[in-house]
Amino acid sequence: MTWKLVADSGCDLKTLDLTSKGKFERVPLTIQVGQEIFVDDLTLDIDKMMDKMYTTSTASKSACPSPDDYIKAFDGADNIIIITITGTLSGSQNSAQVAKQLYQEEHPNVNIHVIDSLSAGGEIDLLMTKLGELINQELTFDQVVTKITDYQKKTKLIFVLAKVDNLVKNGRLSKLIGAVVGLLNIRMVGEASREGTLELLQKARGYKKSLFATYDEMKKAGYAGGKIVMAHRHNDKFCQELSQLIRADYPQAAIEELPTSGLCSFYAEEGGLLIGYEIS
């Protein structure tokens, strides 16, 4: 039985080791900046996209994959599991569900399960990595679905935003708040809720306060030394110092750092982080 693990580009992973069990496929969203369309695949020049986004006065926007984009990624597998960015931010989840229905009409013996991550970035990376581990254990399809469903209940996302230009341009934040964030060196610290919405937890003034606020919120949510994936947009320093804070309490904590995908860079912006972590 061959496997396909499929993620949209809300996932930051570029590869995933499935030994000989199957393949990892990434289905890209697209990002429109002015009149230019950027495809969020592995060839995307993210720096170029971000530079253009900051010099363009109009709002940039993302577009989800079509059902056909997903169907192309399914080909050749007996077992397929898809993880999408939260359905509250994108239609990618809906496209994946439509693709599942259409594909199974023609391939009724293929097993397909679609997961709404209710999140983005680091939490999706955690879920996808866990799926790879489960498949390499040679579990059945139903066993993998049961275990990943249970695992998702024990993962969270915390985000830290140093810039909010996109939110202002898209009308989600007022220009006044956007100016205050820039002038007063405010960091927005928030989380993905269990409903898949991104909720603000704290407005921390200054780098150090945002660092401690992030770790405090993680501990409040139930972090107790579990695995962490820090997906970040050009913020190695924050990752390193947060890792030091965590390892002072949990020396054996497994912490991975990844650069954000094009889509996650679009949402997190420069200096932003989308951190997935396990809770007890």
mmCIF file of C-alpha atoms in Angstrom:
data_model
loop_
_atom_site.group_PDB
_atom_site.id
_atom_site.type_symbol
_atom_site.label_atom_id
_atom_site.label_comp_id
_atom_site.label_asym_id
_atom_site.label_seq_id
_atom_site.Cartn_x
_atom_site.Cartn_y
_atom_site.Cartn_z
ATOM 1 C CA MET A 1 0.000 0.000 0.000
ATOM 2 C CA THR A 2 1.481 3.329 -1.080
ATOM 3 C CA TRP A 3 0.941 6.614 0.728
ATOM 4 C CA LYS A 4 0.705 10.258 -0.256
ATOM 5 C CA LEU A 5 0.940 12.970 2.366
ATOM 6 C CA VAL A 6 -0.301 16.204 0.861
ATOM 7 C CA ALA A 7 -0.085 19.710 2.327
ATOM 8 C CA ASP A 8 -0.844 23.118 0.944
ATOM 9 C CA SER A 9 1.819 25.787 1.312
ATOM 10 C CA GLY A 10 0.606 26.703 4.775
ATOM 11 C CA CYS A 11 3.168 23.978 5.549
ATOM 12 C CA ASP A 12 6.816 25.087 5.632
ATOM 13 C CA LEU A 13 8.357 21.647 5.099
ATOM 14 C CA LYS A 14 10.163 21.123 1.811
ATOM 15 C CA THR A 15 10.763 17.387 2.220
ATOM 16 C CA LEU A 16 9.600 14.572 4.470
ATOM 17 C CA ASP A 17 11.262 11.193 4.931
ATOM 18 C CA LEU A 18 8.742 8.435 4.208
ATOM 19 C CA THR A 19 11.476 5.883 3.384
ATOM 20 C CA SER A 20 9.916 3.700 0.687
ATOM 21 C CA LYS A 21 6.324 4.009 1.952
ATOM 22 C CA GLY A 22 5.224 6.866 -0.286
ATOM 23 C CA LYS A 23 5.651 10.537 -1.138
ATOM 24 C CA PHE A 24 5.144 13.964 0.356
ATOM 25 C CA GLU A 25 3.469 16.475 -1.988
ATOM 26 C CA ARG A 26 3.056 20.207 -1.468
ATOM 27 C CA VAL A 27 0.204 21.936 -3.326
ATOM 28 C CA PRO A 28 0.947 25.660 -3.622
ATOM 29 C CA LEU A 29 -1.298 28.612 -3.024
ATOM 30 C CA THR A 30 -0.679 31.711 -5.112
ATOM 31 C CA ILE A 31 -0.079 35.242 -3.870
ATOM 32 C CA GLN A 32 -0.993 38.295 -5.902
ATOM 33 C CA VAL A 33 1.079 41.417 -5.313
ATOM 34 C CA GLY A 34 -0.083 44.261 -7.538
ATOM 35 C CA GLN A 35 -0.446 42.685 -10.974
ATOM 36 C CA GLU A 36 2.132 39.947 -10.351
ATOM 37 C CA ILE A 37 1.234 36.393 -9.335
ATOM 38 C CA PHE A 38 3.677 34.418 -7.198
ATOM 39 C CA VAL A 39 3.278 30.631 -7.016
ATOM 40 C CA ASP A 40 4.266 29.364 -3.590
ATOM 41 C CA ASP A 41 6.235 26.338 -4.746
ATOM 42 C CA LEU A 42 9.826 25.404 -3.938
ATOM 43 C CA THR A 43 11.200 27.717 -6.653
ATOM 44 C CA LEU A 44 9.556 30.861 -5.259
ATOM 45 C CA ASP A 45 11.914 33.770 -4.550
ATOM 46 C CA ILE A 46 10.289 34.758 -1.258
ATOM 47 C CA ASP A 47 12.606 37.734 -0.698
ATOM 48 C CA LYS A 48 11.587 39.193 -4.056
ATOM 49 C CA MET A 49 7.910 38.662 -3.284
ATOM 50 C CA MET A 50 8.191 40.330 0.112
ATOM 51 C CA ASP A 51 10.175 43.292 -1.244
ATOM 52 C CA LYS A 52 7.528 43.865 -3.897
ATOM 53 C CA MET A 53 4.739 43.507 -1.348
ATOM 54 C CA TYR A 54 6.204 46.240 0.843
ATOM 55 C CA THR A 55 6.655 48.637 -2.083
ATOM 56 C CA THR A 56 3.133 48.074 -3.425
ATOM 57 C CA SER A 57 0.466 50.368 -2.003
ATOM 58 C CA THR A 58 -2.496 48.096 -2.772
ATOM 59 C CA ALA A 59 -3.447 45.078 -0.654
ATOM 60 C CA SER A 60 -1.842 41.777 -1.593
ATOM 61 C CA LYS A 61 -3.967 38.631 -1.483
ATOM 62 C CA SER A 62 -3.636 34.872 -1.620
ATOM 63 C CA ALA A 63 -5.632 32.357 -3.678
ATOM 64 C CA CYS A 64 -6.188 28.732 -2.741
ATOM 65 C CA PRO A 65 -5.382 25.694 -4.906
ATOM 66 C CA SER A 66 -8.188 24.357 -7.081
ATOM 67 C CA PRO A 67 -9.654 20.872 -6.535
ATOM 68 C CA ASP A 68 -7.822 19.822 -9.700
ATOM 69 C CA ASP A 69 -4.504 20.908 -8.170
ATOM 70 C CA TYR A 70 -5.146 18.518 -5.309
ATOM 71 C CA ILE A 71 -6.325 15.703 -7.577
ATOM 72 C CA LYS A 72 -3.046 15.860 -9.520
ATOM 73 C CA ALA A 73 -1.182 15.343 -6.246
ATOM 74 C CA PHE A 74 -3.245 12.240 -5.372
ATOM 75 C CA ASP A 75 -2.252 10.122 -8.356
ATOM 76 C CA GLY A 76 -0.663 6.742 -7.684
ATOM 77 C CA ALA A 77 -1.461 6.304 -3.993
ATOM 78 C CA ASP A 78 -3.693 3.899 -2.080
ATOM 79 C CA ASN A 79 -3.768 5.990 1.106
ATOM 80 C CA ILE A 80 -3.905 9.792 1.031
ATOM 81 C CA ILE A 81 -3.922 12.254 3.919
ATOM 82 C CA ILE A 82 -4.170 15.999 3.296
ATOM 83 C CA ILE A 83 -3.506 18.824 5.759
ATOM 84 C CA THR A 84 -4.585 22.371 4.898
ATOM 85 C CA ILE A 85 -4.151 25.792 6.415
ATOM 86 C CA THR A 86 -7.082 26.776 8.625
ATOM 87 C CA GLY A 87 -10.326 27.114 6.713
ATOM 88 C CA THR A 88 -10.927 30.521 8.339
ATOM 89 C CA LEU A 89 -8.040 32.018 6.323
ATOM 90 C CA SER A 90 -8.340 30.188 3.009
ATOM 91 C CA GLY A 91 -10.602 28.121 0.774
ATOM 92 C CA SER A 92 -7.874 25.477 0.536
ATOM 93 C CA GLN A 93 -9.721 23.176 2.960
ATOM 94 C CA ASN A 94 -12.873 23.344 0.832
ATOM 95 C CA SER A 95 -10.897 22.628 -2.363
ATOM 96 C CA ALA A 96 -9.327 19.585 -0.718
ATOM 97 C CA GLN A 97 -12.737 18.254 0.354
ATOM 98 C CA VAL A 98 -14.122 18.676 -3.168
ATOM 99 C CA ALA A 99 -11.045 16.953 -4.596
ATOM 100 C CA LYS A 100 -11.521 14.040 -2.200
ATOM 101 C CA GLN A 101 -15.136 13.578 -3.283
ATOM 102 C CA LEU A 102 -14.337 13.772 -6.998
ATOM 103 C CA TYR A 103 -11.335 11.462 -6.764
ATOM 104 C CA GLN A 104 -13.131 8.803 -4.764
ATOM 105 C CA GLU A 105 -15.974 8.715 -7.284
ATOM 106 C CA GLU A 106 -13.457 7.407 -9.829
ATOM 107 C CA HIS A 107 -11.194 5.580 -7.354
ATOM 108 C CA PRO A 108 -13.541 4.113 -4.727
ATOM 109 C CA ASN A 109 -10.860 1.868 -3.232
ATOM 110 C CA VAL A 110 -8.526 4.738 -2.364
ATOM 111 C CA ASN A 111 -8.555 5.912 1.256
ATOM 112 C CA ILE A 112 -8.549 9.718 1.666
ATOM 113 C CA HIS A 113 -8.659 11.780 4.846
ATOM 114 C CA VAL A 114 -8.632 15.605 4.915
ATOM 115 C CA ILE A 115 -7.466 17.477 8.018
ATOM 116 C CA ASP A 116 -8.255 21.112 8.677
ATOM 117 C CA SER A 117 -5.205 22.124 10.701
ATOM 118 C CA LEU A 118 -7.187 25.026 12.220
ATOM 119 C CA SER A 119 -3.752 26.612 12.143
ATOM 120 C CA ALA A 120 -0.735 27.464 9.974
ATOM 121 C CA GLY A 121 3.046 27.264 9.832
ATOM 122 C CA GLY A 122 4.742 25.466 12.702
ATOM 123 C CA GLU A 123 1.684 23.553 13.877
ATOM 124 C CA ILE A 124 1.067 22.141 10.392
ATOM 125 C CA ASP A 125 4.758 21.226 10.254
ATOM 126 C CA LEU A 126 4.375 19.313 13.538
ATOM 127 C CA LEU A 127 1.291 17.461 12.283
ATOM 128 C CA MET A 128 2.880 16.520 8.977
ATOM 129 C CA THR A 129 6.087 15.316 10.634
ATOM 130 C CA LYS A 130 4.011 13.189 13.018
ATOM 131 C CA LEU A 131 2.142 11.676 10.066
ATOM 132 C CA GLY A 132 5.467 10.694 8.537
ATOM 133 C CA GLU A 133 6.489 8.975 11.768
ATOM 134 C CA LEU A 134 3.179 7.082 11.971
ATOM 135 C CA ILE A 135 3.405 5.878 8.380
ATOM 136 C CA ASN A 136 6.950 4.674 8.918
ATOM 137 C CA GLN A 137 5.597 2.544 11.781
ATOM 138 C CA GLU A 138 3.591 0.605 9.167
ATOM 139 C CA LEU A 139 0.240 1.314 10.780
ATOM 140 C CA THR A 140 -3.010 0.867 8.882
ATOM 141 C CA PHE A 141 -4.810 3.844 7.368
ATOM 142 C CA ASP A 142 -7.460 3.854 10.105
ATOM 143 C CA GLN A 143 -4.819 3.619 12.814
ATOM 144 C CA VAL A 144 -2.929 6.586 11.365
ATOM 145 C CA VAL A 145 -6.118 8.672 11.168
ATOM 146 C CA THR A 146 -7.029 7.859 14.775
ATOM 147 C CA LYS A 147 -3.551 8.665 16.096
ATOM 148 C CA ILE A 148 -3.158 11.934 14.174
ATOM 149 C CA THR A 149 -6.617 13.049 15.319
ATOM 150 C CA ASP A 150 -5.590 12.442 18.929
ATOM 151 C CA TYR A 151 -2.217 14.123 18.374
ATOM 152 C CA GLN A 152 -3.805 17.270 16.932
ATOM 153 C CA LYS A 153 -5.592 17.797 20.262
ATOM 154 C CA LYS A 154 -2.153 18.101 21.857
ATOM 155 C CA THR A 155 -0.644 20.707 19.529
ATOM 156 C CA LYS A 156 -0.944 24.494 19.491
ATOM 157 C CA LEU A 157 0.227 27.516 17.503
ATOM 158 C CA ILE A 158 1.535 30.762 18.936
ATOM 159 C CA PHE A 159 2.467 33.620 16.612
ATOM 160 C CA VAL A 160 4.551 36.751 17.033
ATOM 161 C CA LEU A 161 4.179 39.617 14.544
ATOM 162 C CA ALA A 162 6.648 42.496 14.366
ATOM 163 C CA LYS A 163 5.012 44.072 11.278
ATOM 164 C CA VAL A 164 1.337 44.346 10.360
ATOM 165 C CA ASP A 165 1.447 46.097 6.960
ATOM 166 C CA ASN A 166 -0.647 43.393 5.313
ATOM 167 C CA LEU A 167 -3.284 43.493 8.024
ATOM 168 C CA VAL A 168 -3.584 47.264 7.607
ATOM 169 C CA LYS A 169 -3.701 47.131 3.792
ATOM 170 C CA ASN A 170 -6.385 44.434 3.937
ATOM 171 C CA GLY A 171 -8.478 46.452 6.374
ATOM 172 C CA ARG A 172 -8.089 44.007 9.275
ATOM 173 C CA LEU A 173 -6.274 46.589 11.402
ATOM 174 C CA SER A 174 -6.655 50.364 11.389
ATOM 175 C CA LYS A 175 -3.867 52.537 10.007
ATOM 176 C CA LEU A 176 -3.556 54.108 13.457
ATOM 177 C CA ILE A 177 -2.857 50.748 15.128
ATOM 178 C CA GLY A 178 -0.442 49.873 12.337
ATOM 179 C CA ALA A 179 1.449 53.114 12.915
ATOM 180 C CA VAL A 180 1.546 52.530 16.673
ATOM 181 C CA VAL A 181 2.958 49.032 16.187
ATOM 182 C CA GLY A 182 5.784 50.474 14.102
ATOM 183 C CA LEU A 183 6.526 53.583 16.166
ATOM 184 C CA LEU A 184 6.321 51.981 19.617
ATOM 185 C CA ASN A 185 8.061 48.725 18.675
ATOM 186 C CA ILE A 186 4.998 46.656 19.539
ATOM 187 C CA ARG A 187 4.906 42.906 18.901
ATOM 188 C CA MET A 188 1.553 41.174 18.519
ATOM 189 C CA VAL A 189 1.553 37.831 20.360
ATOM 190 C CA GLY A 190 -1.395 35.556 19.618
ATOM 191 C CA GLU A 191 -2.582 32.010 19.056
ATOM 192 C CA ALA A 192 -4.676 29.865 16.758
ATOM 193 C CA SER A 193 -7.932 29.096 18.569
ATOM 194 C CA ARG A 194 -9.593 25.678 18.555
ATOM 195 C CA GLU A 195 -12.017 27.153 15.997
ATOM 196 C CA GLY A 196 -9.157 28.008 13.650
ATOM 197 C CA THR A 197 -9.201 31.773 14.120
ATOM 198 C CA LEU A 198 -6.090 33.797 14.955
ATOM 199 C CA GLU A 199 -6.619 35.508 18.308
ATOM 200 C CA LEU A 200 -4.516 38.247 19.901
ATOM 201 C CA LEU A 201 -3.202 37.428 23.395
ATOM 202 C CA GLN A 202 -0.807 40.274 24.169
ATOM 203 C CA LYS A 203 0.647 43.464 22.734
ATOM 204 C CA ALA A 204 4.222 43.366 23.986
ATOM 205 C CA ARG A 205 6.319 46.499 23.741
ATOM 206 C CA GLY A 206 9.865 45.692 22.737
ATOM 207 C CA TYR A 207 11.761 42.595 21.737
ATOM 208 C CA LYS A 208 12.527 41.238 25.219
ATOM 209 C CA LYS A 209 8.965 41.597 26.482
ATOM 210 C CA SER A 210 7.641 39.780 23.420
ATOM 211 C CA LEU A 211 10.119 36.959 24.023
ATOM 212 C CA PHE A 212 8.996 36.426 27.629
ATOM 213 C CA ALA A 213 5.328 36.928 26.701
ATOM 214 C CA THR A 214 5.609 34.170 24.087
ATOM 215 C CA TYR A 215 7.068 31.641 26.491
ATOM 216 C CA ASP A 216 4.603 32.613 29.249
ATOM 217 C CA GLU A 217 1.659 32.058 26.908
ATOM 218 C CA MET A 218 3.053 28.687 25.833
ATOM 219 C CA LYS A 219 3.314 27.575 29.458
ATOM 220 C CA LYS A 220 -0.206 28.817 30.204
ATOM 221 C CA ALA A 221 -1.487 26.730 27.292
ATOM 222 C CA GLY A 222 0.143 23.569 28.661
ATOM 223 C CA TYR A 223 3.656 23.431 27.236
ATOM 224 C CA ALA A 224 5.780 21.088 29.385
ATOM 225 C CA GLY A 225 8.837 20.173 27.350
ATOM 226 C CA GLY A 226 7.272 18.773 24.172
ATOM 227 C CA LYS A 227 8.444 19.147 20.609
ATOM 228 C CA ILE A 228 8.500 22.601 18.993
ATOM 229 C CA VAL A 229 8.759 23.816 15.400
ATOM 230 C CA MET A 230 9.649 27.504 15.058
ATOM 231 C CA ALA A 231 8.761 28.692 11.563
ATOM 232 C CA HIS A 232 10.117 32.206 11.156
ATOM 233 C CA ARG A 233 10.688 34.969 8.639
ATOM 234 C CA HIS A 234 14.292 36.165 9.132
ATOM 235 C CA ASN A 235 14.263 35.975 12.918
ATOM 236 C CA ASP A 236 16.968 33.509 13.963
ATOM 237 C CA LYS A 237 17.748 35.631 17.024
ATOM 238 C CA PHE A 238 14.267 35.252 18.512
ATOM 239 C CA CYS A 239 14.319 31.500 17.845
ATOM 240 C CA GLN A 240 17.709 31.091 19.507
ATOM 241 C CA GLU A 241 16.792 33.144 22.597
ATOM 242 C CA LEU A 242 13.382 31.494 22.989
ATOM 243 C CA SER A 243 15.105 28.109 22.688
ATOM 244 C CA GLN A 244 17.490 29.122 25.481
ATOM 245 C CA LEU A 245 14.559 30.088 27.724
ATOM 246 C CA ILE A 246 12.817 26.796 27.047
ATOM 247 C CA ARG A 247 15.900 24.629 27.511
ATOM 248 C CA ALA A 248 16.647 26.307 30.842
ATOM 249 C CA ASP A 249 13.469 24.556 32.033
ATOM 250 C CA TYR A 250 13.482 21.558 29.674
ATOM 251 C CA PRO A 251 17.062 20.720 28.593
ATOM 252 C CA GLN A 252 15.965 17.816 26.384
ATOM 253 C CA ALA A 253 13.269 19.741 24.466
ATOM 254 C CA ALA A 254 13.321 18.937 20.728
ATOM 255 C CA ILE A 255 13.244 22.294 18.906
ATOM 256 C CA GLU A 256 13.409 22.732 15.131
ATOM 257 C CA GLU A 257 13.720 25.993 13.201
ATOM 258 C CA LEU A 258 12.385 26.436 9.666
ATOM 259 C CA PRO A 259 12.117 29.404 7.299
ATOM 260 C CA THR A 260 8.510 30.267 6.546
ATOM 261 C CA SER A 261 6.972 29.341 3.207
ATOM 262 C CA GLY A 262 5.832 32.103 0.864
ATOM 263 C CA LEU A 263 2.294 31.958 2.259
ATOM 264 C CA CYS A 264 3.438 31.951 5.877
ATOM 265 C CA SER A 265 5.837 34.813 5.115
ATOM 266 C CA PHE A 266 2.855 36.663 3.630
ATOM 267 C CA TYR A 267 0.916 36.237 6.895
ATOM 268 C CA ALA A 268 3.757 36.528 9.437
ATOM 269 C CA GLU A 269 5.665 39.295 7.583
ATOM 270 C CA GLU A 270 9.267 40.302 8.277
ATOM 271 C CA GLY A 271 10.478 39.153 11.673
ATOM 272 C CA GLY A 272 7.311 37.152 12.279
ATOM 273 C CA LEU A 273 7.060 33.676 13.743
ATOM 274 C CA LEU A 274 4.447 30.892 13.552
ATOM 275 C CA ILE A 275 5.481 28.471 16.296
ATOM 276 C CA GLY A 276 3.918 25.025 16.645
ATOM 277 C CA TYR A 277 4.339 23.170 19.936
ATOM 278 C CA GLU A 278 3.110 20.123 21.807
ATOM 279 C CA ILE A 279 1.160 20.464 25.035
ATOM 280 C CA SER A 280 0.728 17.978 27.847
#
